[in-house]
C-alpha atoms as one frame of an Amber mdcrd trajectory, in Angstrom:
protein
 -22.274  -5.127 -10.982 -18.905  -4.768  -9.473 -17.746  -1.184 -10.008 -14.399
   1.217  -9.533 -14.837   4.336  -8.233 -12.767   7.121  -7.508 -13.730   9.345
  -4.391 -12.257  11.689  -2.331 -11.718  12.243   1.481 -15.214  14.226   1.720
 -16.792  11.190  -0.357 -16.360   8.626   2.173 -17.272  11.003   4.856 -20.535
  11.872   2.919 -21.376   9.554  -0.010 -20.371   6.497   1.306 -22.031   7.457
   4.818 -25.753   7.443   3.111 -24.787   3.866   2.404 -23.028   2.527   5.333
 -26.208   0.610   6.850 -26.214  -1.995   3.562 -22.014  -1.914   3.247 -21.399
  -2.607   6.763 -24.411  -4.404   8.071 -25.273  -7.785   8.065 -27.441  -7.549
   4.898 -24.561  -7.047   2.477 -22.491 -10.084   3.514 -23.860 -12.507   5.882
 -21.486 -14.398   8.457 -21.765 -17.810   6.849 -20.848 -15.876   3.508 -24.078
 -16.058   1.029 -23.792 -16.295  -2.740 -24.117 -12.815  -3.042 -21.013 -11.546
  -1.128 -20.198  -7.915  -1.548 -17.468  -5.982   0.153 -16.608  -2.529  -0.257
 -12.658  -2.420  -0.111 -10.440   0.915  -0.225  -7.389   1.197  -1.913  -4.371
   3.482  -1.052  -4.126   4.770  -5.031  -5.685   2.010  -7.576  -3.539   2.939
  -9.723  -0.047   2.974  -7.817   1.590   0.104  -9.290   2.406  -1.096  -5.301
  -1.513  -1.976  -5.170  -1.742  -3.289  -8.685  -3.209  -6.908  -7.333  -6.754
  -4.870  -6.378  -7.368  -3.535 -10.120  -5.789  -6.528 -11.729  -8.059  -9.388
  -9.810 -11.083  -7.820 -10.694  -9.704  -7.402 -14.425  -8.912 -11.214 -14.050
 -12.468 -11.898 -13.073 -11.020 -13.795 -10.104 -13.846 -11.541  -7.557 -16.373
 -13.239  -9.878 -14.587 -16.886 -10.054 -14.893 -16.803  -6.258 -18.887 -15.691
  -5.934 -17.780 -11.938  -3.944 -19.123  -8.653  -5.680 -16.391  -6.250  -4.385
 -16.139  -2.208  -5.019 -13.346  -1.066  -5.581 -12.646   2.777  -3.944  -9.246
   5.149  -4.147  -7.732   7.535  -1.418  -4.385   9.119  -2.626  -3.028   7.890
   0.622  -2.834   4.690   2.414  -3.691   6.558   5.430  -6.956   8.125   4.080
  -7.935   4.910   3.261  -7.191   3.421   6.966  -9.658   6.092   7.931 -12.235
   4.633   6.043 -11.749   0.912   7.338 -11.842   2.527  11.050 -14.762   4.765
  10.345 -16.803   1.592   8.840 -17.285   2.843   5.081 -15.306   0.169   3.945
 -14.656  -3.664   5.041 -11.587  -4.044   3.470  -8.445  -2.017   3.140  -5.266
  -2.173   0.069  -2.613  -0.393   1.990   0.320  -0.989   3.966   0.526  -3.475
   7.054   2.426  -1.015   8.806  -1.358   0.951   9.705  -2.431  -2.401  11.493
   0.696  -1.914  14.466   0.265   1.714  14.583  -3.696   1.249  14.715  -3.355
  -1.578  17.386  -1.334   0.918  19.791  -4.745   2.689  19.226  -6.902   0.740
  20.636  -7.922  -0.915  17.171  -7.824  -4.706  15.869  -6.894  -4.998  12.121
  -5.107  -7.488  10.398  -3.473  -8.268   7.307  -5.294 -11.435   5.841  -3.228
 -11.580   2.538   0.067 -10.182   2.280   0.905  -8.946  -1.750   4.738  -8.281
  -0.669   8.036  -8.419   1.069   9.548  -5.261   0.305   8.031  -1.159   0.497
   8.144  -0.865  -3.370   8.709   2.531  -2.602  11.660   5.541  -3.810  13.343
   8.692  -2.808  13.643  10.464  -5.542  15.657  13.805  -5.069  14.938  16.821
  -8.281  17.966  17.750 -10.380  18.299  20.873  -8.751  18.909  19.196  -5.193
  20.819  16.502  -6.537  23.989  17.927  -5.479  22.875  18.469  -1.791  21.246
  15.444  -1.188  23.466  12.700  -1.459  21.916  10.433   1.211  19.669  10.319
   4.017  21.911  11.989   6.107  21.387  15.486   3.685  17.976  15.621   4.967
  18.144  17.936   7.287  16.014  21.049   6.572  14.757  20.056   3.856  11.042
  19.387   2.616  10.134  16.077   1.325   6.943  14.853  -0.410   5.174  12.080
   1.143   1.447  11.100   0.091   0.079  11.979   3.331   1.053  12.892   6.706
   0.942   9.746   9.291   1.472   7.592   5.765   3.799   4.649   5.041   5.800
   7.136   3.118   5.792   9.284   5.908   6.818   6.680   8.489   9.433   5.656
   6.065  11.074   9.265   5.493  11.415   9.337   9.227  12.727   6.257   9.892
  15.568   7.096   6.668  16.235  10.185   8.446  16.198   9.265  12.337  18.425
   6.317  11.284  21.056   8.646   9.657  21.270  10.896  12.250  18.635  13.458
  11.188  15.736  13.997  13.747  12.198  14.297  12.461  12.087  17.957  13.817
  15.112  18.760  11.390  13.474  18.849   7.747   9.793  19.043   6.790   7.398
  16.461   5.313   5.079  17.795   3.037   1.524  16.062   1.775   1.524  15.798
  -2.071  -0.057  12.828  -2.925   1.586  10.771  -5.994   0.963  11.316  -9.795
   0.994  14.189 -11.106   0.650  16.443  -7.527   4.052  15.180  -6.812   5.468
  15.834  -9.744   4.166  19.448  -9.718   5.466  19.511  -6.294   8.956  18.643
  -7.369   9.185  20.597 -10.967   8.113  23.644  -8.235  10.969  23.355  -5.717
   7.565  22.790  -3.301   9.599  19.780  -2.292  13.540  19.007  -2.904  12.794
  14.892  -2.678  10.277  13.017  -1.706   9.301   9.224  -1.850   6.746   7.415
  -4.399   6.131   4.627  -6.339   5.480   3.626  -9.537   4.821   4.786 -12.359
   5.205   7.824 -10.717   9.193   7.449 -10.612   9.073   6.111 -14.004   7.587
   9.215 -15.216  10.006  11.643 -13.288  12.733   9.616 -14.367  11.672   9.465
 -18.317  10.969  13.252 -17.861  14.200  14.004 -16.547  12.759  15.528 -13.845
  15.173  14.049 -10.617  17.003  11.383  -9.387  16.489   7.923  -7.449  18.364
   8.243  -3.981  17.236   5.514  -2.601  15.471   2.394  -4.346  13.110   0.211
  -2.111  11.594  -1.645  -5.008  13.445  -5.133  -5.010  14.018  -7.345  -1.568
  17.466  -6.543  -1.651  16.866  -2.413  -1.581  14.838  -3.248   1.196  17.470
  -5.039   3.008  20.011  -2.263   2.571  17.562   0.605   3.398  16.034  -1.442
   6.182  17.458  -3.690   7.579  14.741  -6.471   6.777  12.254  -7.799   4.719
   9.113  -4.908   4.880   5.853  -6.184   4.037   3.865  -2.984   2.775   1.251
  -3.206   0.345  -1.783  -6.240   2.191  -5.292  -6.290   2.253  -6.120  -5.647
   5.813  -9.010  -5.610   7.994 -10.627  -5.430  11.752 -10.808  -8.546  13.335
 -13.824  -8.968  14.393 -15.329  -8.226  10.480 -12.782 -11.041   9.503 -13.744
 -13.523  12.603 -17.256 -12.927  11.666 -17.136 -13.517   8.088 -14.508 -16.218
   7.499 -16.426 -17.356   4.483 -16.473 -14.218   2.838 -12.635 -13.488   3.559
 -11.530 -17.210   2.265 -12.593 -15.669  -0.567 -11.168 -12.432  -1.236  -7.850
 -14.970   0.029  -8.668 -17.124  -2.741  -9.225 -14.029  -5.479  -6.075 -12.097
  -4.705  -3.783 -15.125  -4.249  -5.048 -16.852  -7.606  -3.630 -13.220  -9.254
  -0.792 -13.422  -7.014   0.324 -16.614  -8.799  -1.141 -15.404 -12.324   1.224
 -11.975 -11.843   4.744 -14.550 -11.162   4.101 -16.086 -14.462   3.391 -13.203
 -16.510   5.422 -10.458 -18.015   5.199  -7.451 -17.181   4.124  -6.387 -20.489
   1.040  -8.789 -20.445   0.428  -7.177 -16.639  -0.275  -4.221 -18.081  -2.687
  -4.966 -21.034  -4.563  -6.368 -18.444  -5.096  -2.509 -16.619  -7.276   0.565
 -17.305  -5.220   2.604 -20.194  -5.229   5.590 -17.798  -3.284   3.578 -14.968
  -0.357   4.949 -17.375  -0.658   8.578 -16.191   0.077   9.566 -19.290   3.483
   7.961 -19.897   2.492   5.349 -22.640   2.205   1.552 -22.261   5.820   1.108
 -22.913   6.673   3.308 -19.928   3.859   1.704 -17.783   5.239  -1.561 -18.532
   8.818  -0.725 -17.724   7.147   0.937 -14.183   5.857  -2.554 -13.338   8.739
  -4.176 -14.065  10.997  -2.290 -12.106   8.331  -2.929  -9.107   7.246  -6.710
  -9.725   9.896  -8.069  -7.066   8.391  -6.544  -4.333   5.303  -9.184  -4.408
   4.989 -12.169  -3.051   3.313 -15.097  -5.004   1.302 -16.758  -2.181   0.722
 -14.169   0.030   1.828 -14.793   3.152   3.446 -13.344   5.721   7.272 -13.302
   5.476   8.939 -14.940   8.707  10.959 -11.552   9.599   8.731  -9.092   8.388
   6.950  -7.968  11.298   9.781  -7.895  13.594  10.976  -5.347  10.957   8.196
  -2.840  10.686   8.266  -3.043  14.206  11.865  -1.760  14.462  11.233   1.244
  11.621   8.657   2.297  13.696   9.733   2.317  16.980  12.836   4.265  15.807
  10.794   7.408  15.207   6.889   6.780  16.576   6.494   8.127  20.146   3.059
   6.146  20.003   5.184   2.996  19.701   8.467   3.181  21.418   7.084   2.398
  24.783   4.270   0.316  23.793   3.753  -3.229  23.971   2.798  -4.736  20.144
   1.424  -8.466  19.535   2.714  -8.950  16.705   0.361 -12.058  16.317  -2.522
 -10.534  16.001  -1.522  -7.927  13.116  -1.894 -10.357  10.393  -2.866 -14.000
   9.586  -2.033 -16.614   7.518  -5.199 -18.750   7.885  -6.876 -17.479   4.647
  -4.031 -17.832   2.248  -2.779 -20.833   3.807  -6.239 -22.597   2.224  -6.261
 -20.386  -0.534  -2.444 -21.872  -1.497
């Protein structure tokens, strides 16, 4: 039975440890990809609408269509959930492609074998009480903004806002508060003055009253302005030797995700979210969840792959603020591939 589990950063350093020989050895999945796949894959947030494709394909039944049993984990944070992919708990990671430069600067191979967007699908959201000092990126200086996680895509993103405005990362303070309700604690507070998220977190903080949108990264076009560039964020990635090794097994996580990939561009967003877990609402109501997907459905792609400039992109962002980066040498190449979803298309 495929199953959804919700774990925390001690879990997949204990629990899943007692059961890394059978998810990571060669009795789970075999190489030539048996009948009785299973993969292990860990999500940044199941139920951020940014990584909606992981909840909704096994809702579809697509996992099961395409003979793979997968488990489905959560980390609040895309980068908690890149430890778990490095550490070997997990084959397969829901997060953003940005982790697979930073990690390859690292000494560490991962790639992004099916790309779910062209765009961060992320927001700074400022509260009502800061509204009237933080006008634009340029007003972050010493201030505290939420991110999910330090060394996270929202993270990298704040800094790349801020160092591209004229604000140095030394000059205002990120601060860890995961999404959901954390943040918006965090924000009610005055822990934080801004901070970024996604859906349906800023749906909620918006219906609530509770702040502002400063700056909207949800469509292509937001991504354009903020960035420069198309910014592919939410993938499944993976290390490249897992994926060279079982090419059977990926071609079919390629064909699951891109099947709901198609499924999700013609469907409303209303029949999107019948499809998820009532609780994926956080409390705000199907209307409200509906209108949070909505507002977020441009960011995806609808074959997965790649975008042509995309890369290049997340390449700039990060060598505008990452020390780790500036002066290193990235192959772009070998951060993602198309192979799987060209088949899968």
């Amino acid at each position: 039975m495929r199953t959804s589990t919700r774990i925390s950063a001690v879990a997949v350093a204990g629990a899943l440890a007692l059961t890394t020989l059978t998810a990571c050895g060669g009795d789970s999945t075999s190489a030539s990809g048996g009948k009785n796949d299973k993969v292990k894959i860990m999500v940044g947030g199941l139920d951020k609408v940014i990584y909606l494709p992981a909840m909704l394909t096994e809702r579809l039944g697509y996992f099961k269509e395409e003979g793979v049993s997968v488990q489905l984990l959560t980390e609040p944070a895309g980068v908690q959930a890149e430890t778990a992919l490095v550490s070997g708990d997990v084959q397969g990671t829901v997060g953003f492609y940005d982790h697979t430069l930073d990690l390859q600067v690292k000494g560490k191979q991962v790639e992004s074998v099916v790309q779910f967007s062209h765009a961060p699908g992320e927001v700074e959201i400022v509260s009502n009480q800061a509204a009237g000092d933080i006008k634009s990126a340029k007003d972050f200086k010493s201030k505290k903004l939420g991110v999910t996680g330090l060394g996270s895509s929202t993270d990298f993103l704040t800094k790349y806002l801020a160092v591209s405005n004229d604000v140095q990362t030394s000059e205002f303070t990120p601060v860890a508060v995961g999404a959901g309700q954390t943040f918006i604690s965090a924000l009610q507070q005055g822990s934080i003055q801004g901070g970024m998220t996604t859906d349906p977190t800023v749906a909620t903080i918006l219906d609530k009253k509770l702040g502002k949108v400063l700056i909207d990264m949800r469509t292509p076009e937001g991504s354009q302005q903020a960035l420069g560039g198309p910014y592919p964020s939410s993938s499944l990635y993976m290390q490249t030797e897992w994926v060279n090794s079982h090419k059977d097994t990926v071609q079919k996580l390629a064909n699951a995700f891109v099947k709901t990939l198609k499924w999700m561009s013609t469907h409303s967003a209303d029949e999107i979210a019948a499809k998820m877990p009532a609780d994926y609402a956080q409390g705000g109501g199907k209307a409200l969840y509906a209108q949070a997907i909505k507002s977020t459905l441009p960011m995806f792609t609808t074959d997965g792959v790649m975008p042509a400039d995309g890369p290049a992109t997340v390449e700039r962002v990060l060598k505008a603020f990452n020390p780790n980066l500036q002066n290193a040498k990235v192959d772009l190449a070998k951060t993602y591939t198309t192979e799987f979803v060209k088949k899968a298309g």
